[in-house]
């Protein structure tokens, strides 16, 4: 495809219009302050902030942990199946407008079961939203159950077993929460069991943690994608391996900015990752907390990095389909939609 005819001026419009898959979105991170307060009121849950404005003002993070403390407090308003459904529907409606055609969505069951919410309440509510998104918006989706890495492997195993009653509603497992001090190796057995059950495997690694955590995720957890992974560039051998094995990185530029992984977007290494032959994708991570959904991430990072143009826009969207867990026919169909969108811009 000839990308040379697409001017830089039209890039934001192209980025917004192109179909894309989102592969790194924590559904609890899509909970907007207005919905947090509405659910708190409805469910009689006390919050530490007096108003929506005060909560938003608290979104001044210094690192991953400072964000997670507020993120878990925000999730405390979710009690009923309908709450989980409402949260996920709000996300789907928002990203359908961003031309997200497929989303693979993380959820953190331990954040809810620890408060006495049943696993079935969480999964059934989210699954109901996934069905509605397909029917009402034409957006396909799948759920990925994440283990909280600051908790023990025994708790992760118990969570997996608890979730198996709802096996048909999720396609894989992931690993999130506080990265530093909680290496992937801590979860070797639970990921092995998930693999035996035919579940896909992904893990956050190399967001704040060192390249060795990415290597452990590959070697010991046998993950198919790395979430974030931006610190891989500190190991040229690892970059080579990720490129050779076609392991996708689900990169989240605005998250990296807000959590101070990079001081400014102009310092972000997305262009470097792509040009090293890595299968990078662009995602929102926790859009309600980091100041933008997936299109905001695309537009902001392309504005900050002059090395990114129409060819990279195509590669990023194409990678999002290739790295997704849908079948080959669905990948072909989404790629055909992408080609048609680009044809309209040439
Ligand atoms: N949970 C939600 N967002 C996360 C992130 N960016 N890293 C680790 N755990 C998370
Ligand atoms: Zn994440």
Tab-separated table of C-alpha atoms and ligand atoms in Angstrom:
chain	number	residue	atom	x	y	z
A	1	UNK	CA	0.000	0.000	0.000
A	2	UNK	CA	1.258	3.500	-0.837
A	3	UNK	CA	1.081	5.582	2.333
A	4	UNK	CA	2.995	8.541	0.876
A	5	UNK	CA	-0.141	10.235	-0.412
A	6	UNK	CA	-1.631	10.614	3.076
A	7	UNK	CA	-0.592	13.979	4.550
A	8	UNK	CA	0.444	14.474	8.160
A	9	UNK	CA	-2.391	16.947	8.524
A	10	UNK	CA	-4.950	14.198	7.953
A	11	UNK	CA	-3.375	11.764	10.414
A	12	UNK	CA	-5.641	12.539	13.411
A	13	UNK	CA	-8.722	11.989	11.236
A	14	UNK	CA	-7.262	8.746	9.866
A	15	UNK	CA	-6.291	7.500	13.334
A	16	UNK	CA	-9.792	8.144	14.642
A	17	UNK	CA	-11.554	6.601	11.645
A	18	UNK	CA	-9.512	3.434	11.197
A	19	UNK	CA	-10.971	0.247	12.659
A	20	UNK	CA	-8.913	-1.170	15.507
A	21	UNK	CA	-8.905	-3.786	18.257
A	22	UNK	CA	-8.212	-2.875	21.860
A	23	UNK	CA	-6.180	-5.569	23.636
A	24	UNK	CA	-5.189	-3.844	26.888
A	25	UNK	CA	-8.110	-2.384	28.767
A	26	UNK	CA	-8.894	-3.047	32.443
A	27	UNK	CA	-12.651	-2.750	32.598
A	28	UNK	CA	-12.458	-1.410	36.164
A	29	UNK	CA	-10.203	1.309	34.732
A	30	UNK	CA	-13.027	2.478	32.459
A	31	UNK	CA	-15.158	3.451	35.451
A	32	UNK	CA	-15.661	7.200	35.079
A	33	UNK	CA	-15.984	9.332	38.256
A	34	UNK	CA	-19.628	10.164	37.445
A	35	UNK	CA	-20.514	6.442	37.336
A	36	UNK	CA	-18.453	5.781	40.497
A	37	UNK	CA	-20.543	8.371	42.361
A	38	UNK	CA	-23.842	7.178	40.877
A	39	UNK	CA	-23.123	3.563	41.894
A	40	UNK	CA	-21.838	4.646	45.343
A	41	UNK	CA	-25.096	6.482	45.958
A	42	UNK	CA	-27.242	3.625	44.641
A	43	UNK	CA	-25.353	0.961	46.610
A	44	UNK	CA	-24.757	2.954	49.798
A	45	UNK	CA	-20.962	2.708	49.510
A	46	UNK	CA	-18.946	5.436	51.267
A	47	UNK	CA	-16.151	7.062	49.262
A	48	UNK	CA	-13.152	8.989	50.600
A	49	UNK	CA	-13.850	11.888	48.200
A	50	UNK	CA	-16.791	14.316	48.637
A	51	UNK	CA	-17.445	14.926	44.923
A	52	UNK	CA	-16.690	13.936	41.329
A	53	UNK	CA	-14.385	16.957	41.089
A	54	UNK	CA	-12.475	15.986	44.243
A	55	UNK	CA	-12.034	12.435	42.963
A	56	UNK	CA	-10.788	13.691	39.581
A	57	UNK	CA	-8.408	16.050	41.358
A	58	UNK	CA	-6.892	13.006	43.112
A	59	UNK	CA	-5.821	11.587	39.728
A	60	UNK	CA	-2.304	13.005	40.062
A	61	UNK	CA	-0.258	9.835	40.087
A	62	UNK	CA	3.433	9.491	40.825
A	63	UNK	CA	3.805	5.818	39.889
A	64	UNK	CA	1.824	2.603	39.357
A	65	UNK	CA	1.094	2.031	43.064
A	66	UNK	CA	-0.267	5.556	43.609
A	67	UNK	CA	-2.745	4.872	40.801
A	68	UNK	CA	-3.683	1.369	41.979
A	69	UNK	CA	-4.648	2.657	45.446
A	70	UNK	CA	-7.313	4.931	43.894
A	71	UNK	CA	-8.306	2.400	41.214
A	72	UNK	CA	-9.169	-0.239	43.855
A	73	UNK	CA	-11.114	2.367	45.886
A	74	UNK	CA	-13.104	3.290	42.747
A	75	UNK	CA	-13.957	-0.366	42.078
A	76	UNK	CA	-15.436	-0.721	45.580
A	77	UNK	CA	-18.786	0.677	44.346
A	78	UNK	CA	-19.410	-2.400	42.155
A	79	UNK	CA	-21.724	-4.804	43.959
A	80	UNK	CA	-24.393	-6.181	41.623
A	81	UNK	CA	-24.405	-7.949	38.255
A	82	UNK	CA	-26.105	-4.880	36.772
A	83	UNK	CA	-23.228	-2.655	38.023
A	84	UNK	CA	-20.652	-4.719	36.126
A	85	UNK	CA	-22.896	-4.732	33.069
A	86	UNK	CA	-23.393	-0.949	33.231
A	87	UNK	CA	-19.647	-0.323	33.568
A	88	UNK	CA	-18.791	-2.507	30.584
A	89	UNK	CA	-21.650	-1.137	28.452
A	90	UNK	CA	-20.422	2.408	29.076
A	91	UNK	CA	-16.987	1.307	27.829
A	92	UNK	CA	-18.401	-0.406	24.732
A	93	UNK	CA	-20.589	2.572	23.797
A	94	UNK	CA	-17.630	4.912	24.181
A	95	UNK	CA	-15.204	2.864	22.091
A	96	UNK	CA	-17.683	1.959	19.366
A	97	UNK	CA	-17.417	5.691	18.539
A	98	UNK	CA	-13.613	5.234	18.359
A	99	UNK	CA	-14.119	2.501	15.716
A	100	UNK	CA	-13.006	-0.262	18.041
A	101	UNK	CA	-14.412	-3.356	16.349
A	102	UNK	CA	-13.044	-5.892	18.826
A	103	UNK	CA	-11.929	-5.668	22.487
A	104	UNK	CA	-10.161	-8.190	24.725
A	105	UNK	CA	-11.010	-7.009	28.197
A	106	UNK	CA	-9.182	-7.579	31.487
A	107	UNK	CA	-11.084	-7.920	34.725
A	108	UNK	CA	-9.760	-8.304	38.281
A	109	UNK	CA	-12.082	-10.730	40.110
A	110	UNK	CA	-10.033	-10.695	43.319
A	111	UNK	CA	-10.751	-6.969	43.730
A	112	UNK	CA	-14.417	-7.909	44.025
A	113	UNK	CA	-14.439	-11.353	45.666
A	114	UNK	CA	-12.303	-9.911	48.510
A	115	UNK	CA	-15.263	-7.556	49.241
A	116	UNK	CA	-17.748	-10.428	49.291
A	117	UNK	CA	-18.988	-10.077	45.700
A	118	UNK	CA	-19.493	-13.519	44.143
A	119	UNK	CA	-17.422	-14.564	41.127
A	120	UNK	CA	-20.662	-15.279	39.241
A	121	UNK	CA	-21.907	-11.725	39.823
A	122	UNK	CA	-18.751	-10.297	38.250
A	123	UNK	CA	-18.514	-12.643	35.289
A	124	UNK	CA	-22.209	-12.824	34.449
A	125	UNK	CA	-22.517	-9.027	34.489
A	126	UNK	CA	-19.517	-8.562	32.208
A	127	UNK	CA	-20.571	-11.411	29.911
A	128	UNK	CA	-24.028	-9.860	29.533
A	129	UNK	CA	-22.414	-6.593	28.384
A	130	UNK	CA	-20.222	-8.492	25.899
A	131	UNK	CA	-23.305	-10.112	24.354
A	132	UNK	CA	-25.102	-6.762	24.194
A	133	UNK	CA	-22.073	-5.072	22.615
A	134	UNK	CA	-22.155	-7.581	19.770
A	135	UNK	CA	-25.899	-7.317	19.305
A	136	UNK	CA	-26.400	-3.583	19.820
A	137	UNK	CA	-23.094	-2.120	18.606
A	138	UNK	CA	-21.505	-4.767	16.382
A	139	UNK	CA	-18.415	-4.838	18.644
A	140	UNK	CA	-16.998	-8.297	19.364
A	141	UNK	CA	-15.169	-8.973	22.614
A	142	UNK	CA	-13.680	-11.506	24.975
A	143	UNK	CA	-12.831	-11.497	28.677
A	144	UNK	CA	-9.405	-12.162	30.217
A	145	UNK	CA	-9.271	-12.925	33.939
A	146	UNK	CA	-6.310	-11.226	35.642
A	147	UNK	CA	-4.601	-12.398	38.807
A	148	UNK	CA	-3.460	-9.676	41.219
A	149	UNK	CA	0.276	-10.198	41.515
A	150	UNK	CA	0.578	-8.518	44.924
A	151	UNK	CA	-1.418	-11.458	46.306
A	152	UNK	CA	-0.174	-15.043	46.604
A	153	UNK	CA	-0.133	-17.769	43.961
A	154	UNK	CA	-2.396	-19.852	46.213
A	155	UNK	CA	-5.007	-17.086	46.034
A	156	UNK	CA	-4.602	-16.952	42.244
A	157	UNK	CA	-5.152	-20.730	42.024
A	158	UNK	CA	-8.273	-20.484	44.195
A	159	UNK	CA	-9.533	-17.653	41.962
A	160	UNK	CA	-8.984	-19.724	38.817
A	161	UNK	CA	-10.835	-22.683	40.338
A	162	UNK	CA	-13.693	-20.424	41.446
A	163	UNK	CA	-13.973	-18.998	37.919
A	164	UNK	CA	-14.080	-22.407	36.235
A	165	UNK	CA	-17.845	-22.585	36.839
A	166	UNK	CA	-17.997	-19.767	34.235
A	167	UNK	CA	-15.299	-21.164	31.915
A	168	UNK	CA	-17.313	-20.426	28.756
A	169	UNK	CA	-17.266	-16.691	29.508
A	170	UNK	CA	-13.501	-16.037	29.461
A	171	UNK	CA	-10.751	-16.915	27.006
A	172	UNK	CA	-7.578	-16.352	28.969
A	173	UNK	CA	-5.688	-15.282	32.053
A	174	UNK	CA	-3.463	-12.289	32.709
A	175	UNK	CA	-1.296	-10.845	35.478
A	176	UNK	CA	-1.617	-7.283	36.727
A	177	UNK	CA	-1.326	-4.960	39.765
A	178	UNK	CA	1.929	-3.942	41.499
A	179	UNK	CA	4.784	-5.159	39.314
A	180	UNK	CA	7.897	-4.302	41.338
A	181	UNK	CA	8.799	-7.086	43.755
A	182	UNK	CA	6.232	-9.469	42.244
A	183	UNK	CA	8.027	-11.280	39.403
A	184	UNK	CA	6.152	-13.524	36.975
A	185	UNK	CA	7.957	-16.587	38.374
A	186	UNK	CA	5.695	-16.298	41.437
A	187	UNK	CA	2.791	-17.476	39.221
A	188	UNK	CA	4.379	-20.351	37.299
A	189	UNK	CA	2.017	-23.067	38.575
A	190	UNK	CA	-1.248	-21.186	38.063
A	191	UNK	CA	-0.287	-20.227	34.508
A	192	UNK	CA	0.676	-23.861	33.783
A	193	UNK	CA	-2.745	-24.967	34.987
A	194	UNK	CA	-4.455	-22.281	32.891
A	195	UNK	CA	-2.490	-23.479	29.859
A	196	UNK	CA	-3.644	-27.064	30.425
A	197	UNK	CA	-7.230	-25.771	30.502
A	198	UNK	CA	-6.751	-24.276	27.033
A	199	UNK	CA	-6.752	-20.675	28.250
A	200	UNK	CA	-4.728	-17.966	26.531
A	201	UNK	CA	-1.973	-16.408	28.633
A	202	UNK	CA	-0.777	-12.798	28.829
A	203	UNK	CA	1.031	-10.817	31.538
A	204	UNK	CA	1.956	-7.259	32.413
A	205	UNK	CA	5.749	-7.093	32.327
A	206	UNK	CA	8.336	-4.417	31.694
A	207	UNK	CA	6.019	-1.527	32.620
A	208	UNK	CA	7.919	-0.604	35.787
A	209	UNK	CA	9.705	-3.938	36.139
A	210	UNK	CA	12.981	-4.922	34.433
A	211	UNK	CA	13.456	-6.821	31.148
A	212	UNK	CA	14.078	-9.971	33.232
A	213	UNK	CA	10.357	-9.946	34.117
A	214	UNK	CA	9.490	-10.036	30.399
A	215	UNK	CA	11.864	-12.985	29.970
A	216	UNK	CA	10.251	-14.787	32.907
A	217	UNK	CA	6.775	-14.175	31.487
A	218	UNK	CA	7.890	-15.808	28.220
A	219	UNK	CA	9.949	-18.650	29.720
A	220	UNK	CA	7.919	-19.563	32.781
A	221	UNK	CA	4.359	-18.360	32.094
A	222	UNK	CA	4.451	-19.085	28.330
A	223	UNK	CA	2.572	-15.898	27.553
A	224	UNK	CA	1.423	-15.090	24.019
A	225	UNK	CA	1.477	-11.298	24.479
A	226	UNK	CA	3.278	-8.929	26.821
A	227	UNK	CA	1.243	-6.097	28.323
A	228	UNK	CA	3.288	-2.867	28.207
A	229	UNK	CA	6.770	-4.373	27.718
A	230	UNK	CA	8.278	-0.965	26.967
A	231	UNK	CA	11.370	-1.656	29.093
A	232	UNK	CA	12.377	-4.470	26.699
A	233	UNK	CA	14.606	-1.952	24.888
A	234	UNK	CA	17.066	-2.186	27.792
A	235	UNK	CA	17.979	-5.657	26.493
A	236	UNK	CA	18.848	-5.818	22.784
A	237	UNK	CA	18.803	-9.639	22.932
A	238	UNK	CA	15.251	-9.550	24.285
A	239	UNK	CA	14.122	-7.134	21.562
A	240	UNK	CA	15.536	-9.550	18.984
A	241	UNK	CA	13.722	-12.458	20.569
A	242	UNK	CA	10.369	-10.638	20.786
A	243	UNK	CA	10.682	-9.664	17.119
A	244	UNK	CA	11.722	-13.147	15.991
A	245	UNK	CA	8.883	-14.822	17.893
A	246	UNK	CA	6.309	-12.211	16.866
A	247	UNK	CA	5.280	-11.580	20.482
A	248	UNK	CA	2.965	-8.569	20.571
A	249	UNK	CA	3.370	-5.712	23.048
A	250	UNK	CA	0.181	-3.971	24.165
A	251	UNK	CA	1.538	-0.458	24.650
A	252	UNK	CA	-0.442	2.253	26.478
A	253	UNK	CA	1.111	5.691	25.846
A	254	UNK	CA	-1.088	7.906	28.045
A	255	UNK	CA	-0.839	5.396	30.893
A	256	UNK	CA	2.963	5.457	30.601
A	257	UNK	CA	2.849	9.254	30.732
A	258	UNK	CA	0.472	9.462	33.717
A	259	UNK	CA	2.357	6.791	35.701
A	260	UNK	CA	5.709	8.455	34.889
A	261	UNK	CA	7.182	5.543	32.956
A	262	UNK	CA	8.198	8.322	30.527
A	263	UNK	CA	8.519	11.980	31.577
A	264	UNK	CA	6.875	13.226	28.405
A	265	UNK	CA	5.219	11.608	25.396
A	266	UNK	CA	8.029	12.856	23.144
A	267	UNK	CA	10.328	10.486	25.091
A	268	UNK	CA	8.091	7.459	24.462
A	269	UNK	CA	9.729	4.545	22.641
A	270	UNK	CA	6.746	3.404	20.535
A	271	UNK	CA	8.424	4.401	17.256
A	272	UNK	CA	11.617	2.655	18.318
A	273	UNK	CA	9.681	-0.529	19.148
A	274	UNK	CA	7.908	-0.548	15.781
A	275	UNK	CA	11.058	0.187	13.840
A	276	UNK	CA	12.841	-2.667	15.662
A	277	UNK	CA	10.254	-4.975	14.088
A	278	UNK	CA	8.168	-5.505	17.217
A	279	UNK	CA	4.460	-6.185	16.958
A	280	UNK	CA	3.374	-3.176	19.025
A	281	UNK	CA	-0.241	-2.096	19.511
A	282	UNK	CA	-1.796	1.048	21.028
A	283	UNK	CA	-4.276	0.750	23.892
A	284	UNK	CA	-5.808	2.776	26.719
A	285	UNK	CA	-5.110	0.616	29.851
A	286	UNK	CA	-7.373	2.545	32.284
A	287	UNK	CA	-8.998	5.253	30.173
A	288	UNK	CA	-11.097	6.858	32.916
A	289	UNK	CA	-7.960	7.487	34.977
A	290	UNK	CA	-5.353	8.345	32.350
A	291	UNK	CA	-7.133	11.017	30.346
A	292	UNK	CA	-8.169	9.190	27.243
A	293	UNK	CA	-9.671	6.263	25.368
A	294	UNK	CA	-7.865	4.456	22.579
A	295	UNK	CA	-8.250	7.169	19.934
A	296	UNK	CA	-6.908	9.778	22.363
A	297	UNK	CA	-3.872	7.536	22.829
A	298	UNK	CA	-3.341	7.233	19.067
A	299	UNK	CA	-3.718	10.952	18.397
A	300	UNK	CA	-1.508	12.026	21.312
A	301	UNK	CA	1.377	9.673	20.559
A	302	UNK	CA	1.355	10.472	16.812
A	303	UNK	CA	1.385	14.168	17.634
A	304	UNK	CA	4.345	13.679	19.990
A	305	UNK	CA	6.458	11.462	17.729
A	306	UNK	CA	7.256	12.804	14.256
A	307	UNK	CA	8.604	9.362	13.245
A	308	UNK	CA	5.032	8.030	13.262
A	309	UNK	CA	3.030	8.428	10.052
A	310	UNK	CA	0.333	6.652	8.040
A	311	UNK	CA	2.450	3.502	7.540
A	312	UNK	CA	2.825	3.152	11.313
A	313	UNK	CA	-0.890	3.831	11.837
A	314	UNK	CA	-1.672	0.948	9.495
A	315	UNK	CA	0.893	-1.324	11.186
A	316	UNK	CA	-0.498	-0.597	14.664
A	317	UNK	CA	-4.102	-1.326	13.675
A	318	UNK	CA	-3.051	-4.396	11.692
A	319	UNK	CA	-1.008	-5.623	14.674
A	320	UNK	CA	-4.043	-5.225	16.936
A	321	UNK	CA	-5.963	-7.677	14.754
A	322	UNK	CA	-3.022	-10.083	14.251
A	323	UNK	CA	-2.260	-10.186	17.975
A	324	UNK	CA	-5.874	-10.714	19.012
A	325	UNK	CA	-7.199	-14.139	19.967
A	326	UNK	CA	-9.904	-14.290	17.279
A	327	UNK	CA	-9.804	-16.896	14.501
A	328	UNK	CA	-8.144	-16.393	11.116
A	329	UNK	CA	-11.419	-15.565	9.341
A	330	UNK	CA	-12.226	-12.784	11.823
A	331	UNK	CA	-8.682	-11.407	11.462
A	332	UNK	CA	-9.103	-11.346	7.669
A	333	UNK	CA	-12.449	-9.613	7.939
A	334	UNK	CA	-11.139	-6.895	10.325
A	335	UNK	CA	-8.061	-6.386	8.132
A	336	UNK	CA	-10.319	-5.954	5.081
A	337	UNK	CA	-12.210	-3.232	6.996
A	338	UNK	CA	-8.869	-1.576	7.767
A	339	UNK	CA	-7.819	-1.669	4.102
A	340	UNK	CA	-11.136	-0.132	3.072
A	341	UNK	CA	-10.704	2.687	5.621
A	342	UNK	CA	-7.207	3.452	4.328
A	343	UNK	CA	-8.433	3.351	0.716
A	344	UNK	CA	-10.818	6.178	1.574
A	345	UNK	CA	-7.838	8.340	2.617
A	346	UNK	CA	-5.639	7.809	-0.435
B	1	LIG	N1	-4.218	-2.674	36.790
B	1	LIG	C1	-4.850	-1.728	36.106
B	1	LIG	N2	-3.995	-1.049	35.338
B	1	LIG	C2	-2.773	-1.586	35.537
B	1	LIG	C3	-1.480	-1.328	35.025
B	1	LIG	N3	-1.247	-0.348	34.138
B	1	LIG	N4	-0.462	-2.073	35.465
B	1	LIG	C4	-0.678	-3.033	36.357
B	1	LIG	N5	-1.868	-3.320	36.867
B	1	LIG	C5	-2.915	-2.605	36.459
B	2	LIG	ZN1	-2.696	-2.639	32.311
